[in-house]
Coordinates of C-alpha atoms and ligand atoms in Angstrom, one line a residue:
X3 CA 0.0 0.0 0.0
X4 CA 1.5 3.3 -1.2
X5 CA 0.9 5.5 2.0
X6 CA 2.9 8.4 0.5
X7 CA 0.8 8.8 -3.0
X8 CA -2.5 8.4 -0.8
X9 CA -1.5 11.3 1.5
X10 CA -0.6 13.4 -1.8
X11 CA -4.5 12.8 -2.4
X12 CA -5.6 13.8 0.9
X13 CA -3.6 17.2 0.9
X14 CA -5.1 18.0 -2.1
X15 CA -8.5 17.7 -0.6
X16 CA -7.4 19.3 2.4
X17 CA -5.6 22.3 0.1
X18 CA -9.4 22.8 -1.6
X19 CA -11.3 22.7 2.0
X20 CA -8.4 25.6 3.4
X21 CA -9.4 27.7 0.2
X22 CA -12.7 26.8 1.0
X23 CA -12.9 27.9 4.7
X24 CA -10.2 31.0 4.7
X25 CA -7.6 31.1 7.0
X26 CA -7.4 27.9 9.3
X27 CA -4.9 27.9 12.4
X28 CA -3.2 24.8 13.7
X29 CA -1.0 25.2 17.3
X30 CA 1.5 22.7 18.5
X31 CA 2.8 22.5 22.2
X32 CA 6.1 21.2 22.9
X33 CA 7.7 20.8 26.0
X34 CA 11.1 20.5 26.7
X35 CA 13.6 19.2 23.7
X36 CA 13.1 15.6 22.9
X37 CA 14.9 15.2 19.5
X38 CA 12.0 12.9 17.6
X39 CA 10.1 14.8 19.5
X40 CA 11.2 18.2 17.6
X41 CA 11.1 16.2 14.5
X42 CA 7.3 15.5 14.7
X43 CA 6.7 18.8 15.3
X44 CA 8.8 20.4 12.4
X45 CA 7.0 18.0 10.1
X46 CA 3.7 18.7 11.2
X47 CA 4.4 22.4 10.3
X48 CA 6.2 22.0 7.2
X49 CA 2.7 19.6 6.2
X50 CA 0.1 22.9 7.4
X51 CA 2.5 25.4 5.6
X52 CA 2.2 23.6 2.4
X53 CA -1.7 23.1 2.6
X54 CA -2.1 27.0 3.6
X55 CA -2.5 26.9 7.1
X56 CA -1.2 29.2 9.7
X57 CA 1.1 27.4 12.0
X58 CA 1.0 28.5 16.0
X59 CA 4.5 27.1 17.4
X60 CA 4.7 27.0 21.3
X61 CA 7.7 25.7 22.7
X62 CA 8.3 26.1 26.7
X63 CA 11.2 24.6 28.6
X64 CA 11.7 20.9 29.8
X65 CA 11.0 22.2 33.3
X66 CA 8.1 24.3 32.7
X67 CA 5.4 23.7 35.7
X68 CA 2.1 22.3 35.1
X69 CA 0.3 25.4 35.3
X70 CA 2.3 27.2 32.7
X71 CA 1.3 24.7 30.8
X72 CA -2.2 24.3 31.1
X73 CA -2.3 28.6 31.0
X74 CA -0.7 28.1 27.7
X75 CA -3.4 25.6 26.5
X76 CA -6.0 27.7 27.9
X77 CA -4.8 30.8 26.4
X78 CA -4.8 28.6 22.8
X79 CA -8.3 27.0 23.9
X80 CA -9.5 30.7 23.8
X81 CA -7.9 32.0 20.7
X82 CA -9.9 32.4 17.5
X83 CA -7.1 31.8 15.4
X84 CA -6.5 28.6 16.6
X85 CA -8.5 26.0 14.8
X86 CA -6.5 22.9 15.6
X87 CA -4.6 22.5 18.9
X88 CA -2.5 19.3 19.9
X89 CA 0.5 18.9 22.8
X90 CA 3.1 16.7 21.8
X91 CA 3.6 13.8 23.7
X92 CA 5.6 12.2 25.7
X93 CA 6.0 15.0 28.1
X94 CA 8.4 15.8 30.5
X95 CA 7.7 13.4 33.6
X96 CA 7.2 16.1 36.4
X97 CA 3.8 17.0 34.1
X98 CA 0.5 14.7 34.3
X99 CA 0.0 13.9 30.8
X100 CA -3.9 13.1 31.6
X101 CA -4.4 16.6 33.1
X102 CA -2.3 18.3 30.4
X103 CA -4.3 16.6 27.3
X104 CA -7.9 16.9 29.1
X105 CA -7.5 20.2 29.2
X106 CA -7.6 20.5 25.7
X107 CA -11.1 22.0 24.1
X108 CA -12.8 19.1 22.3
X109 CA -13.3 20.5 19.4
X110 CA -9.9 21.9 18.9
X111 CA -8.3 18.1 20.0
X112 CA -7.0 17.0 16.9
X113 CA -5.5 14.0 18.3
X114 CA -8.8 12.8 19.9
X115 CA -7.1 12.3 23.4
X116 CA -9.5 14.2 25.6
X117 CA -12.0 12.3 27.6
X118 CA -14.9 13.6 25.8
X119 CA -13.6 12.6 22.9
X120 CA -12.1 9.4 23.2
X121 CA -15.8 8.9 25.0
X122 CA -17.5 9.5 21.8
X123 CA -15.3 6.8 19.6
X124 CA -16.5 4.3 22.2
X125 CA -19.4 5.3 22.3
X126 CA -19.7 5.4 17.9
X127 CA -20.2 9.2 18.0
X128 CA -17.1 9.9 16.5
X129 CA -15.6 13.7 17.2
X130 CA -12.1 13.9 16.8
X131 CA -10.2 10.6 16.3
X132 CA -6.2 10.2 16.5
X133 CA -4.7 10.6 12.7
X134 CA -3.0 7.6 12.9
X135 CA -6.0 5.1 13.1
X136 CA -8.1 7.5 11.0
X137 CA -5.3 7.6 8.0
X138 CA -4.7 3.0 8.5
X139 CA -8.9 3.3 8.0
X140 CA -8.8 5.6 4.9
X141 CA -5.9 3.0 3.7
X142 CA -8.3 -0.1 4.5
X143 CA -11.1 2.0 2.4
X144 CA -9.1 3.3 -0.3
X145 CA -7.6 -0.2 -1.5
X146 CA -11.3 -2.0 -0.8
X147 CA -10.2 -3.8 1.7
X148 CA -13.6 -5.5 3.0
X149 CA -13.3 -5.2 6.7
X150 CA -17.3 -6.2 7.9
X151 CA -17.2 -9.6 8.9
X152 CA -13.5 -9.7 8.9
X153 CA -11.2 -10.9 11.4
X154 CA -9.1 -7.9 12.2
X155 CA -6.6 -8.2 14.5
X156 CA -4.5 -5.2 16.7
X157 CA -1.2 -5.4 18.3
X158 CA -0.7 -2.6 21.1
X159 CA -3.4 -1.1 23.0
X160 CA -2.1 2.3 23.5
X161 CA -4.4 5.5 24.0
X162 CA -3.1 6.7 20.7
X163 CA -3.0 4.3 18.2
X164 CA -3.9 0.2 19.8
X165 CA -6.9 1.5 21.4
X166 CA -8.8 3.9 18.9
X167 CA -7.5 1.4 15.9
X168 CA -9.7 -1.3 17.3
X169 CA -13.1 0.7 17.9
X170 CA -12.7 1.9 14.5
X171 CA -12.3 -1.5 13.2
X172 CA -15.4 -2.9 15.4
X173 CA -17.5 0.2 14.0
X174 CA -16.5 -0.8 10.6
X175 CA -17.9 -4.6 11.4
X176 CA -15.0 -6.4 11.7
X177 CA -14.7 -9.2 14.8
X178 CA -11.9 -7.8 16.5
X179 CA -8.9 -9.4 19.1
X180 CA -6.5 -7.1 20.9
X181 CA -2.8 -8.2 21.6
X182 CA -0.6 -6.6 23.6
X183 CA 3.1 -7.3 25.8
X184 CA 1.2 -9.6 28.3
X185 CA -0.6 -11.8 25.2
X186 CA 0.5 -15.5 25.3
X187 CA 1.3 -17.2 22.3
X188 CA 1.1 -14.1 19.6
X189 CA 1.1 -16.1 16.7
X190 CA -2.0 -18.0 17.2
X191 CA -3.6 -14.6 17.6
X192 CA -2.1 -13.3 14.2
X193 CA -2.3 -16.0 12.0
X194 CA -6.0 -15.9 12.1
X195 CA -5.8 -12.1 11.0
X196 CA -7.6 -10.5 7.8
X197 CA -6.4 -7.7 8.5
X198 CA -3.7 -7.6 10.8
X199 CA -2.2 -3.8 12.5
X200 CA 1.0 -4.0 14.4
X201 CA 1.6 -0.8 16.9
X202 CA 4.2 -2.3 19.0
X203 CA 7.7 -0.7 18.1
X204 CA 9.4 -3.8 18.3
X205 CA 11.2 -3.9 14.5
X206 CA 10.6 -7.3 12.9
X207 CA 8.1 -8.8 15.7
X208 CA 5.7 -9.9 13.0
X209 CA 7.4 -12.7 10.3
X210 CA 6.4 -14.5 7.5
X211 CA 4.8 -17.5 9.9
X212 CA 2.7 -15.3 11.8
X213 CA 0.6 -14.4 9.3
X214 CA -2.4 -15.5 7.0
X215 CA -1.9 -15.6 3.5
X216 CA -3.5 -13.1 1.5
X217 CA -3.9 -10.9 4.2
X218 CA -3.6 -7.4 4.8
X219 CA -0.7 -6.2 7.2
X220 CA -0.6 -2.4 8.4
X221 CA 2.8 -1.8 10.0
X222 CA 2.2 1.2 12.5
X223 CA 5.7 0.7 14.2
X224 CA 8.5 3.2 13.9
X225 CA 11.5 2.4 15.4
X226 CA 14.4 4.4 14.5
X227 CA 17.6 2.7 13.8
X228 CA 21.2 3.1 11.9
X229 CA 20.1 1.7 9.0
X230 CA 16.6 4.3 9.1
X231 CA 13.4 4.0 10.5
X232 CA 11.9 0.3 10.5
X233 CA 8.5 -1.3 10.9
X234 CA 7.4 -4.0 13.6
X235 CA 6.5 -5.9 10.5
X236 CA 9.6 -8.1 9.0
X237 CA 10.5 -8.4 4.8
X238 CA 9.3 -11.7 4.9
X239 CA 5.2 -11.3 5.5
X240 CA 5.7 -9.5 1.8
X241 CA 5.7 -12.7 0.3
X242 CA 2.0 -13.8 2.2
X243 CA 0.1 -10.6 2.7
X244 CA -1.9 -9.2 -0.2
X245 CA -1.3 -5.9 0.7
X246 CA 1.7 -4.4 3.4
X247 CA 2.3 -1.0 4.3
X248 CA 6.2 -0.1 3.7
X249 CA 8.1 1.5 6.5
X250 CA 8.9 3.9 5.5
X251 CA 5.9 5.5 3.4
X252 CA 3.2 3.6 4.3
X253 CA 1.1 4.6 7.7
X254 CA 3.7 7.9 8.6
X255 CA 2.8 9.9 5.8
X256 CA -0.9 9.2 6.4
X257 CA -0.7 10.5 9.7
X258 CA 1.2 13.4 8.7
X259 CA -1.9 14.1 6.1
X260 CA -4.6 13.0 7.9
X261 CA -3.7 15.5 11.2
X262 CA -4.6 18.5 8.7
X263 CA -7.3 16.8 7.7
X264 CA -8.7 16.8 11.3
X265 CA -7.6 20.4 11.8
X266 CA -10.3 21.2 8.4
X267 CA -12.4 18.6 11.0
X268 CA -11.9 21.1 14.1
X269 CA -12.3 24.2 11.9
X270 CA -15.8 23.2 10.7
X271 CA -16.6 22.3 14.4
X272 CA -15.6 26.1 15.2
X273 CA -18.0 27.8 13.0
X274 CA -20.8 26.1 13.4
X275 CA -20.7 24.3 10.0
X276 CA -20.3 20.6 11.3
X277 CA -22.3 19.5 14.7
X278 CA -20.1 18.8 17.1
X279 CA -21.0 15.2 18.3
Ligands
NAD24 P1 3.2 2.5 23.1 O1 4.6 2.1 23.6 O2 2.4 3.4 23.9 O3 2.4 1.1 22.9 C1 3.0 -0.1 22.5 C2 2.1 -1.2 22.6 O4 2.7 -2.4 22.2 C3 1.6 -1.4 24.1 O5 0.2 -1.4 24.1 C4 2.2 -2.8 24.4 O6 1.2 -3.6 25.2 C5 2.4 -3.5 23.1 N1 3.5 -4.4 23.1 C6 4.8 -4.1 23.6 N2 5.6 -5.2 23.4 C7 4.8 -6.1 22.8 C8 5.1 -7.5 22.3 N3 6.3 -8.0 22.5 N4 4.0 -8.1 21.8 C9 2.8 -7.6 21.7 N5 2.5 -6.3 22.1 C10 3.5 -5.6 22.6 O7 3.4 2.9 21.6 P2 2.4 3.7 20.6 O8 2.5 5.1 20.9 O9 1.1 3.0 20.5 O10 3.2 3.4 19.2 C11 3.5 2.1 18.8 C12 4.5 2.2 17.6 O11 3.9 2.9 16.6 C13 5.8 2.9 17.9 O12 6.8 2.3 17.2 C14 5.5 4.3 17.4 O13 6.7 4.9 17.1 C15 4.7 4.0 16.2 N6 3.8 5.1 15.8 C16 3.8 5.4 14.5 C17 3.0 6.3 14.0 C18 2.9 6.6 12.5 O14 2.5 7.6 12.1 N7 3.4 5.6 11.7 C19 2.2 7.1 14.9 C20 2.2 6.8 16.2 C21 3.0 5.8 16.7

């Protein structure tokens, strides 16, 4: 699956829906100086510069205290300009990252990590939803991958990607399992996988033996290495799966597109012209 030439695609809807709705703001928070961390971040603004979107960088020092922070998102919550609003994660360890992200206004939390709105994914009311399972779902669609009825199967549960991967899958009718560090015997999970998405960050955890043949494999993992970036999923599935997503180019650039696809979301939120949920 060719993550990068779908992306180009979404961009180019998102570059009609900017012209469409005028100006359209998107703020990032970063705190303290994690390298990959900076990386993200430059990327994500390099992504809304190119689609016509004005960029709001915020940067505050590694020991910054919690309630500079959360003044900082509330300052941001209040700000007209601001369409889009997202704090980079991880932070710092002195800050609560559950207090930090709540605070976020829901319809400005692009990354879907507030309460309210990871509340209305479970509940199938969808506001915002984290780019990464929203741009593996637009994969899925976009190749006709049939997904009701389908055995799908998750590796990783986290907030960001594990957990919201597999309520989209269940809303989109597949029978769903969730593995995770403490799952025994992997394999026997996997194997029975239509559609199988590892989120792990382990490079080559899933081989060629753990998977169903003519399956499709979504490799989520990034792990950064000498030799590059590399998936959780190993060279060898290629040879099984119908369809793999590379690493690079497959679920990364998705993300990247489908963040300022949310932040066209958030700005129809803002002016009344989509319902918040
Ligand atoms: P995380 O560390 O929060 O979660 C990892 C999950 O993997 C956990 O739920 C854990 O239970 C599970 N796990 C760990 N070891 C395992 C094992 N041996 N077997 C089965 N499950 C195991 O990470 P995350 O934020 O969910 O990210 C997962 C990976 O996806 C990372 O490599 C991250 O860099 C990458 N990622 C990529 C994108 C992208 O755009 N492609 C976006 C977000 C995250």
């Amino acid at each position: 699956m060719d993550g990068k030439a779908l992306a180009e695609k979404v961009r180019g809807e998102v570059a009609k829906d900017v012209e469409e709705l005028g100006s359209l703001g998107l703020a990032t928070i970063l705190v303290g100086d994690d390298p990959a961390s900076d990386v993200y971040v430059s990327l994500k603004h390099k992504d809304a510069n190119e689609v016509g979107m004005r960029l709001i960088d915020k940067r505050l020092p590694a020991n910054t205290p919690e309630d500079d922070v959360l003044a900082l998102v509330e300052e941001l919550n209040a700000d007209d300009g601001v369409d889009g609003l997202l704090v980079q994660t991880p932070l710092p360890d002195h800050l609560d990252e559950f207090t930090i992200l709540s605070s976020v206004r829901p319809e400005k939390d692009v990354d879907g990590l507030t309460p309210q709105n990871a509340g209305l994914l479970y509940l199938g009311r969808n506001g915002h939803v984290g780019a990464t399972p929203l741009g593996v779902m637009r994969l899925l669609t976009e190749y006709r991958v049939p997904t009701a009825g389908a055995r799908a199967v998750v590796v990783g549960r986290s907030p960001i990607v594990g957990k919201p991967m597999a309520l989209l899958l269940l809303q989109a009718n597949a029978t769903v399992t969730v593995c995770h560090s403490r799952t025994d015997d992997l394999a026997r999970h996997t194997l029975d996988a239509d559609i199988l998405v590892a989120a792990v960050g382990v490079p080559g955890l899933i081989t060629g033996d753990m998977v169903k043949a003519g399956s499709t494999v979504i490799d989520v993992g990034i792990t950064r290495t000498d030799a590059g970036l590399v998936g959780d999923v190993d060279q060898s599935v290629a040879e099984l799966a119908a369809y793999v997503t590379p690493v690079p180019g497959g679920v990364g650039p998705m993300t990247r597109a489908m963040l300022l696809a949310s932040t066209v979301k958030a700005a129809r939120y803002r002016r009344g012209l989509l319902p918040f949920p």
